[in-house]
mmCIF file of C-alpha atoms in Angstrom:
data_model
loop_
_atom_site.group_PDB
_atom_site.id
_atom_site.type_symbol
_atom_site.label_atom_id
_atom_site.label_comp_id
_atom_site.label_asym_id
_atom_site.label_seq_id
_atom_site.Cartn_x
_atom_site.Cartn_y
_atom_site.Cartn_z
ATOM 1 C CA UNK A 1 -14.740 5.953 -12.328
ATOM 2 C CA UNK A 2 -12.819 5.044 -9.172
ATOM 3 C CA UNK A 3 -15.225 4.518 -6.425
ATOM 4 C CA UNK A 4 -13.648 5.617 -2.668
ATOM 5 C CA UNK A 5 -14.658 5.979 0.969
ATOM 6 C CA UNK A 6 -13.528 8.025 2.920
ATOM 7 C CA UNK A 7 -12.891 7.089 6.857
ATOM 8 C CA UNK A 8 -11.464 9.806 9.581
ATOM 9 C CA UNK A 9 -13.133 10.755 12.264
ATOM 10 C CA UNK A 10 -12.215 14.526 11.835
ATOM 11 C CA UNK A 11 -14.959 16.245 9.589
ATOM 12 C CA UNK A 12 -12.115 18.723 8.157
ATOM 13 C CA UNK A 13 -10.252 15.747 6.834
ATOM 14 C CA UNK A 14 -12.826 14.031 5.500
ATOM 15 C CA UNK A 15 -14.738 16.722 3.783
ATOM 16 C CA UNK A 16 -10.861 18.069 2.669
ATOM 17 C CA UNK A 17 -9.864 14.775 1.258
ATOM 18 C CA UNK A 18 -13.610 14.664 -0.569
ATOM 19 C CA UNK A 19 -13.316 18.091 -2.648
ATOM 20 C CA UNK A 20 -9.405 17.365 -3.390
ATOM 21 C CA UNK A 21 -10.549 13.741 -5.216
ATOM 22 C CA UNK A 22 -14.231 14.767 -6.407
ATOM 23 C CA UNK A 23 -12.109 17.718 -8.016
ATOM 24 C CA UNK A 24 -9.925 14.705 -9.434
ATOM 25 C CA UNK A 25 -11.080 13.524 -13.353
ATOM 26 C CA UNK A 26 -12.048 9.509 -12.766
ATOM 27 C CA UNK A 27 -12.183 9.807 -8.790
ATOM 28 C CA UNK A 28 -15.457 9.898 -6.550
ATOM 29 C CA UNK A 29 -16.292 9.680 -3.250
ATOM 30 C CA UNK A 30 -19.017 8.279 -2.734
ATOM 31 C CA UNK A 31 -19.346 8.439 1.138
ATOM 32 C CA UNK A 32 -17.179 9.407 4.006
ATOM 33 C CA UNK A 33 -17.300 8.185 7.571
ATOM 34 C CA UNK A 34 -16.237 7.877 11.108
ATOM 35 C CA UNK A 35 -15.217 4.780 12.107
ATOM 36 C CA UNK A 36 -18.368 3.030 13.502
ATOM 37 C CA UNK A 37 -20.255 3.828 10.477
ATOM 38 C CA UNK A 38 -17.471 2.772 8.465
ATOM 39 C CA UNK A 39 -18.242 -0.607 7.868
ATOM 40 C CA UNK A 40 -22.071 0.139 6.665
ATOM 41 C CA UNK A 41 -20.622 3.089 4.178
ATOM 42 C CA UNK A 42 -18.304 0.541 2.576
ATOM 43 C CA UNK A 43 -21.107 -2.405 2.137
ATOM 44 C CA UNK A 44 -23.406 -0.188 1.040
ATOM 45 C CA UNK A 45 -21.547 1.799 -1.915
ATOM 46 C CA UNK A 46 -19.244 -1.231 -2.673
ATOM 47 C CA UNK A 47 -16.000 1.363 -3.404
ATOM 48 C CA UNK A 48 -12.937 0.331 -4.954
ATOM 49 C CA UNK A 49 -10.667 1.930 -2.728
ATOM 50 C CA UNK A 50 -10.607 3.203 0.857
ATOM 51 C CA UNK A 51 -8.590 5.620 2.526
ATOM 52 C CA UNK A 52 -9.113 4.229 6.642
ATOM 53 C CA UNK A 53 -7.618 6.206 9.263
ATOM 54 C CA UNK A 54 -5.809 4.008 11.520
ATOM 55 C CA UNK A 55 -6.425 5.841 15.006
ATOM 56 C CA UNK A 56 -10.417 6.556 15.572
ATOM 57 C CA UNK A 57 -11.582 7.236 19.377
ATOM 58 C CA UNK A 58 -14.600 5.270 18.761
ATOM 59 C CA UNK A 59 -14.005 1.918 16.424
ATOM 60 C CA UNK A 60 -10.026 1.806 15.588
ATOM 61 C CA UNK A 61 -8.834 1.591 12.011
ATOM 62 C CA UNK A 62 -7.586 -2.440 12.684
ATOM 63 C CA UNK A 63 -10.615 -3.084 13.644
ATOM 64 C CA UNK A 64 -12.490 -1.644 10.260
ATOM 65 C CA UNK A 65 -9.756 -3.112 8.331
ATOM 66 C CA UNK A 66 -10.242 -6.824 9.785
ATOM 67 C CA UNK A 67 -13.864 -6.212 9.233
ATOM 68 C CA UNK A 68 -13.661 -5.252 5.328
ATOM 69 C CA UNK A 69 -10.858 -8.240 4.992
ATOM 70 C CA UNK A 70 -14.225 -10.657 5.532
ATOM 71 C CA UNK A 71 -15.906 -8.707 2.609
ATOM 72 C CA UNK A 72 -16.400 -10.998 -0.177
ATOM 73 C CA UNK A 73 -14.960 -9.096 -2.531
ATOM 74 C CA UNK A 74 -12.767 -6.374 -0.153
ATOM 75 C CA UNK A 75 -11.872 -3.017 -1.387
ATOM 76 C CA UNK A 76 -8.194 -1.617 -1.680
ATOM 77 C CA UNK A 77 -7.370 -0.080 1.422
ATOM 78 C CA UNK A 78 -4.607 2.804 2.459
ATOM 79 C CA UNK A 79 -4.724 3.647 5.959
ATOM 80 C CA UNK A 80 -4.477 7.365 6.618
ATOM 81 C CA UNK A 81 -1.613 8.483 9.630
ATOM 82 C CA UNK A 82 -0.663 11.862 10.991
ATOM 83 C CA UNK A 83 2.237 10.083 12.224
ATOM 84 C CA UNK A 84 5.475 9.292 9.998
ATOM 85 C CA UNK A 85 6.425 6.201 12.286
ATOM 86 C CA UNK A 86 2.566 5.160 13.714
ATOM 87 C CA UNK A 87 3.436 2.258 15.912
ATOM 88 C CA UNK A 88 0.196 0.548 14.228
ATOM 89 C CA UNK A 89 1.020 0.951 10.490
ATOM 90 C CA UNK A 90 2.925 -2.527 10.359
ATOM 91 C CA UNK A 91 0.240 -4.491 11.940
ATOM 92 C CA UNK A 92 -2.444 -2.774 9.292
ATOM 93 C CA UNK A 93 -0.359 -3.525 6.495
ATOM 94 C CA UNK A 94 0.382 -7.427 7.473
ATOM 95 C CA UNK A 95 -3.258 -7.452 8.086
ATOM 96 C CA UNK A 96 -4.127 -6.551 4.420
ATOM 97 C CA UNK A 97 -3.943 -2.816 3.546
ATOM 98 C CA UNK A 98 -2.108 -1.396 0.386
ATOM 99 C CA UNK A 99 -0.363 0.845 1.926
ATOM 100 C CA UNK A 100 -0.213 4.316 4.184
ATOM 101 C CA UNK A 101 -0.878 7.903 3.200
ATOM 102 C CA UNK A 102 0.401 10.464 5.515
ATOM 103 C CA UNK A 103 -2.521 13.117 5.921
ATOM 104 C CA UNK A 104 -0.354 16.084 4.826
ATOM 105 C CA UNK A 105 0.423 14.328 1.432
ATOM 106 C CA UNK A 106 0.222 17.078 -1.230
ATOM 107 C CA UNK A 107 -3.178 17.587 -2.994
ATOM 108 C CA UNK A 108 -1.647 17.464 -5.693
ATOM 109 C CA UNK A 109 -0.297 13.884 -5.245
ATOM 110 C CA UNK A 110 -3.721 12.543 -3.761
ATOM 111 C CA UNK A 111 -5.379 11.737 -6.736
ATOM 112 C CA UNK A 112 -2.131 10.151 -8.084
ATOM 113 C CA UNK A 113 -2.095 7.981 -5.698
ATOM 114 C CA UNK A 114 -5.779 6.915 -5.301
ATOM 115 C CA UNK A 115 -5.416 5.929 -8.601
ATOM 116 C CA UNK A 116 -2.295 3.511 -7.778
ATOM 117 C CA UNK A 117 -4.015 1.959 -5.503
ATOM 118 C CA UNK A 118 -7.223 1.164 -7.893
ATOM 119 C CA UNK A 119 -4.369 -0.321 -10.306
ATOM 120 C CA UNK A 120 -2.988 -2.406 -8.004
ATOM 121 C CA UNK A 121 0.019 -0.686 -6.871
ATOM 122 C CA UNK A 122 1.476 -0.211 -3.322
ATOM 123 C CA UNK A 123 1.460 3.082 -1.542
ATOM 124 C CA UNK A 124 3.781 4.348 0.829
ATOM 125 C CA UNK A 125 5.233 7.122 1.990
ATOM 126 C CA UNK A 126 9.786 6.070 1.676
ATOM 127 C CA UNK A 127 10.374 8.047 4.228
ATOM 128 C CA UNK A 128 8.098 6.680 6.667
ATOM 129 C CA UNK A 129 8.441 3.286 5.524
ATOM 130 C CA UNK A 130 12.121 3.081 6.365
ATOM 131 C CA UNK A 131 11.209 4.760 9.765
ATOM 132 C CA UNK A 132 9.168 1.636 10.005
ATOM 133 C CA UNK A 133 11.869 -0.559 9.446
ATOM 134 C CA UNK A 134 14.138 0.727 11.809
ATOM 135 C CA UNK A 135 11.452 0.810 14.585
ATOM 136 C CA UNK A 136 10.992 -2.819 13.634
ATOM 137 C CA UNK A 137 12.623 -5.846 16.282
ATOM 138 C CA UNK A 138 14.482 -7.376 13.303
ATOM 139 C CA UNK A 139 14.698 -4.891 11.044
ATOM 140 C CA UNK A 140 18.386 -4.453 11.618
ATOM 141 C CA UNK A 141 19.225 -8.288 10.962
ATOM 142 C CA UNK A 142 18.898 -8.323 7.028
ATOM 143 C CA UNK A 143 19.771 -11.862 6.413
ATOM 144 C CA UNK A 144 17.412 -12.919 8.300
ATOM 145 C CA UNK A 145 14.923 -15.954 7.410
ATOM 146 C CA UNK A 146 12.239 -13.927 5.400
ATOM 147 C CA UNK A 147 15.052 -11.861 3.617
ATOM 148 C CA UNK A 148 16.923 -14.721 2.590
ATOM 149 C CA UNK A 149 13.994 -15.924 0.824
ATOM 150 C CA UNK A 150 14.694 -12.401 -1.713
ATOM 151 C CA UNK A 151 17.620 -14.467 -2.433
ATOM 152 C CA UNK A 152 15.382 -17.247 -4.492
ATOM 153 C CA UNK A 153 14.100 -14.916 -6.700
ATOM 154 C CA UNK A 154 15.928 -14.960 -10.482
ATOM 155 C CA UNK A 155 17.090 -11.413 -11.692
ATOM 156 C CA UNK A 156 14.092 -10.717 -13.666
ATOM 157 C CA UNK A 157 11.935 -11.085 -10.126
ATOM 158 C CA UNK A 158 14.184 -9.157 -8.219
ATOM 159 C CA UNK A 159 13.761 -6.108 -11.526
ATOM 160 C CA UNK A 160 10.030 -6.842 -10.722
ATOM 161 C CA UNK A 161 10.211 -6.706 -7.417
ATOM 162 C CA UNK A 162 11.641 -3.284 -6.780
ATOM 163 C CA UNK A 163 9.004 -1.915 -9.035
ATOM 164 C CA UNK A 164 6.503 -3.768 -7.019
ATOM 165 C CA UNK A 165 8.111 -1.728 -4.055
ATOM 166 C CA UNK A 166 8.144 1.561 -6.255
ATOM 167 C CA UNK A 167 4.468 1.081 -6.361
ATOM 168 C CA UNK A 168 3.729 0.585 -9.740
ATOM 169 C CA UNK A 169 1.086 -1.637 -10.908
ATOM 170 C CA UNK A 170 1.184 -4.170 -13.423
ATOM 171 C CA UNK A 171 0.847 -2.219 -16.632
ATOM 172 C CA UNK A 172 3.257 0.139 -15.600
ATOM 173 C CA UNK A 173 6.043 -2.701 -14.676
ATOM 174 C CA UNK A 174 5.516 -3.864 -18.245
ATOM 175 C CA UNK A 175 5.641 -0.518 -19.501
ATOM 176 C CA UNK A 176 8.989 0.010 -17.495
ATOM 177 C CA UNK A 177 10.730 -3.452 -18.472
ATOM 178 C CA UNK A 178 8.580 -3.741 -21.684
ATOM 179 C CA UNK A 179 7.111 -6.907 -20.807
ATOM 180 C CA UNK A 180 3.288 -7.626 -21.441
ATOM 181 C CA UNK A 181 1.190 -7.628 -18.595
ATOM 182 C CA UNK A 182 0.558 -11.510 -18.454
ATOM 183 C CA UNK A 183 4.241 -12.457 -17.618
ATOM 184 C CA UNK A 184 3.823 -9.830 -15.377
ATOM 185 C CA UNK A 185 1.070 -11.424 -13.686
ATOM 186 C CA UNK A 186 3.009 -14.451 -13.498
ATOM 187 C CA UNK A 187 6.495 -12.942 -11.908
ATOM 188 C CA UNK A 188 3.881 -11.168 -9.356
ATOM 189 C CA UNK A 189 3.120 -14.700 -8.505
ATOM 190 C CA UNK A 190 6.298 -16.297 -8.170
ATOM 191 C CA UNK A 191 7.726 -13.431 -6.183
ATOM 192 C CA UNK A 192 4.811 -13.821 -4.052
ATOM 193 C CA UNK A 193 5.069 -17.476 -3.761
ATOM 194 C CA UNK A 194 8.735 -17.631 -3.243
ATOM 195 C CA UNK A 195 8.676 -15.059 -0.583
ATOM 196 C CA UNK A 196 5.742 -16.724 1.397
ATOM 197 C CA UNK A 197 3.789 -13.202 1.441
ATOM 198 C CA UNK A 198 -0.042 -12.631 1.172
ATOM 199 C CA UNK A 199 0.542 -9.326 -1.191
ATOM 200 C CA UNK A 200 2.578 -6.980 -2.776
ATOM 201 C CA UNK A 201 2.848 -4.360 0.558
ATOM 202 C CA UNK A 202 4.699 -7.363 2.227
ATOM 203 C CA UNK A 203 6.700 -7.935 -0.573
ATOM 204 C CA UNK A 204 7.948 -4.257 -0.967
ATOM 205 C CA UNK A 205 8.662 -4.114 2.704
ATOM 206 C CA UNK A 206 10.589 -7.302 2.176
ATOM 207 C CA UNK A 207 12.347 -5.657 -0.726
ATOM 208 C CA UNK A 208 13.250 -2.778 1.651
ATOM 209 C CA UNK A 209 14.878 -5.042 4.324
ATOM 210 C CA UNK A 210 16.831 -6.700 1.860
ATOM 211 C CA UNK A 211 18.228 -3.739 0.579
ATOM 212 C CA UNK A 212 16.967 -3.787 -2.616
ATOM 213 C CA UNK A 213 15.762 0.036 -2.729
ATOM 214 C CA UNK A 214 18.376 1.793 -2.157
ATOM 215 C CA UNK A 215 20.845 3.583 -4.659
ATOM 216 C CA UNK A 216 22.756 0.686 -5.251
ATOM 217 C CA UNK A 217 20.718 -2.070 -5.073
ATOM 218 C CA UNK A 218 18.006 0.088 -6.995
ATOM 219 C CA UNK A 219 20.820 0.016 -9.552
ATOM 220 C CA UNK A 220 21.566 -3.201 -9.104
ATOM 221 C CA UNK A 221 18.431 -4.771 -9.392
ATOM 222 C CA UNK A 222 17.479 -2.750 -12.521
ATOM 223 C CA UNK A 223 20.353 -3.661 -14.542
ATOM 224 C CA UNK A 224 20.098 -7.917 -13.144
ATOM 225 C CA UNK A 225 18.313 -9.484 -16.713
ATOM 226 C CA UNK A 226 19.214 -7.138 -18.928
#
């Protein structure tokens, strides 16, 4: 059963996002809160994901989100946004969440990807993401130094890495490139390492810069190893 909190500090949201994933088999919520209670909730039911709204009147999401970082063992977090290019969502995810969920993502689609998160996987929305980008000082300079760094990886990394930025987890990258989940582990790693990044969200975003997601590099990056 995947544990999760949910954080907005609109009751329709909250109790919305609660019946959509308590209506999901293998999801519960186990408590929802505004922001200043947040940090209790989260102690207290020890979920394995949390969906953290980044803008909150009282306590802000960054805020909660540094706070849970100190957890010893911290939960996955996705902050939630209204907005598709929230000036904030860079910041949340260099400070250590998985990812973004837009709060009109589909019902249908919620459960889906609470349950990427609780494997590991990145979540974000590809249209919002490259909004991101763009908005980002830098952003339009692709060799710079962090993307030249993609250029380290061999061609079986760079395969991994675009499914890192797909948002699959670890199973499903060995399911994809039928490799078992240990030397998946252990590309994670060196991608990781090679790319000087705390996690996978920095690595996708990385990925993103250096092209790697489009059609052709997509393409590109698939066929590299085969």
């Amino acid at each position: 059963m995947i544990r999760v909190v949910v954080v907005d500090d609109e009751a329709l949201v909250r109790s919305g996002f609660e019946l959509i994933l308590n209506a999901s088999d293998g999801i519960q919520v186990v408590a929802t809160a505004e922001g200043a209670q947040a940090a209790d909730a989260i102690r207290r039911e020890h979920p394995d994901v949390v969906l953290l709204d980044i803008r909150m009147p009282d306590v802000d999401g960054l805020t909660v989100l540094r706070e849970i970082q100190t957890l010893p063992e911290p939960p996955t977090v996705a902050m939630l946004t209204t907005f598709d290019t929230d000036e904030y969502i860079l910041t949340a995810l260099r400070s250590g969440a998985a990812g973004f969920l837009l709060k009109d993502t589909e019902p249908e689609q919620l459960a889906q990807l609470v349950r990427t998160l609780a494997a590991g996987g990145v979540v974000m929305s590809p249209k919002a993401s490259r909004a991101l980008l763009r908005g980002h000082p830098g952003a339009d300079t692709p060799q710079d130094a962090d993307v030249a760094r993609v250029n380290l990886l061999t061609d079986r990394e760079r395969d991994v890495l675009v499914l890192i930025a797909e948002g699959l987890s670890n199973a499903d990258i060995g399911t994809r490139i039928h490799l078992s989940a240990g030397t998946v582990k252990d590309h994670v790693s060196s991608i990781l390492t090679k790319l000087r990044v705390a996690g996978r969200v920095q690595a996708a975003l990385l990925a993103e810069r250096a092209g790697l997601l489009g059609v052709d590099g997509a393409d590109t990056a698939r066929g590299n190893g085969r």
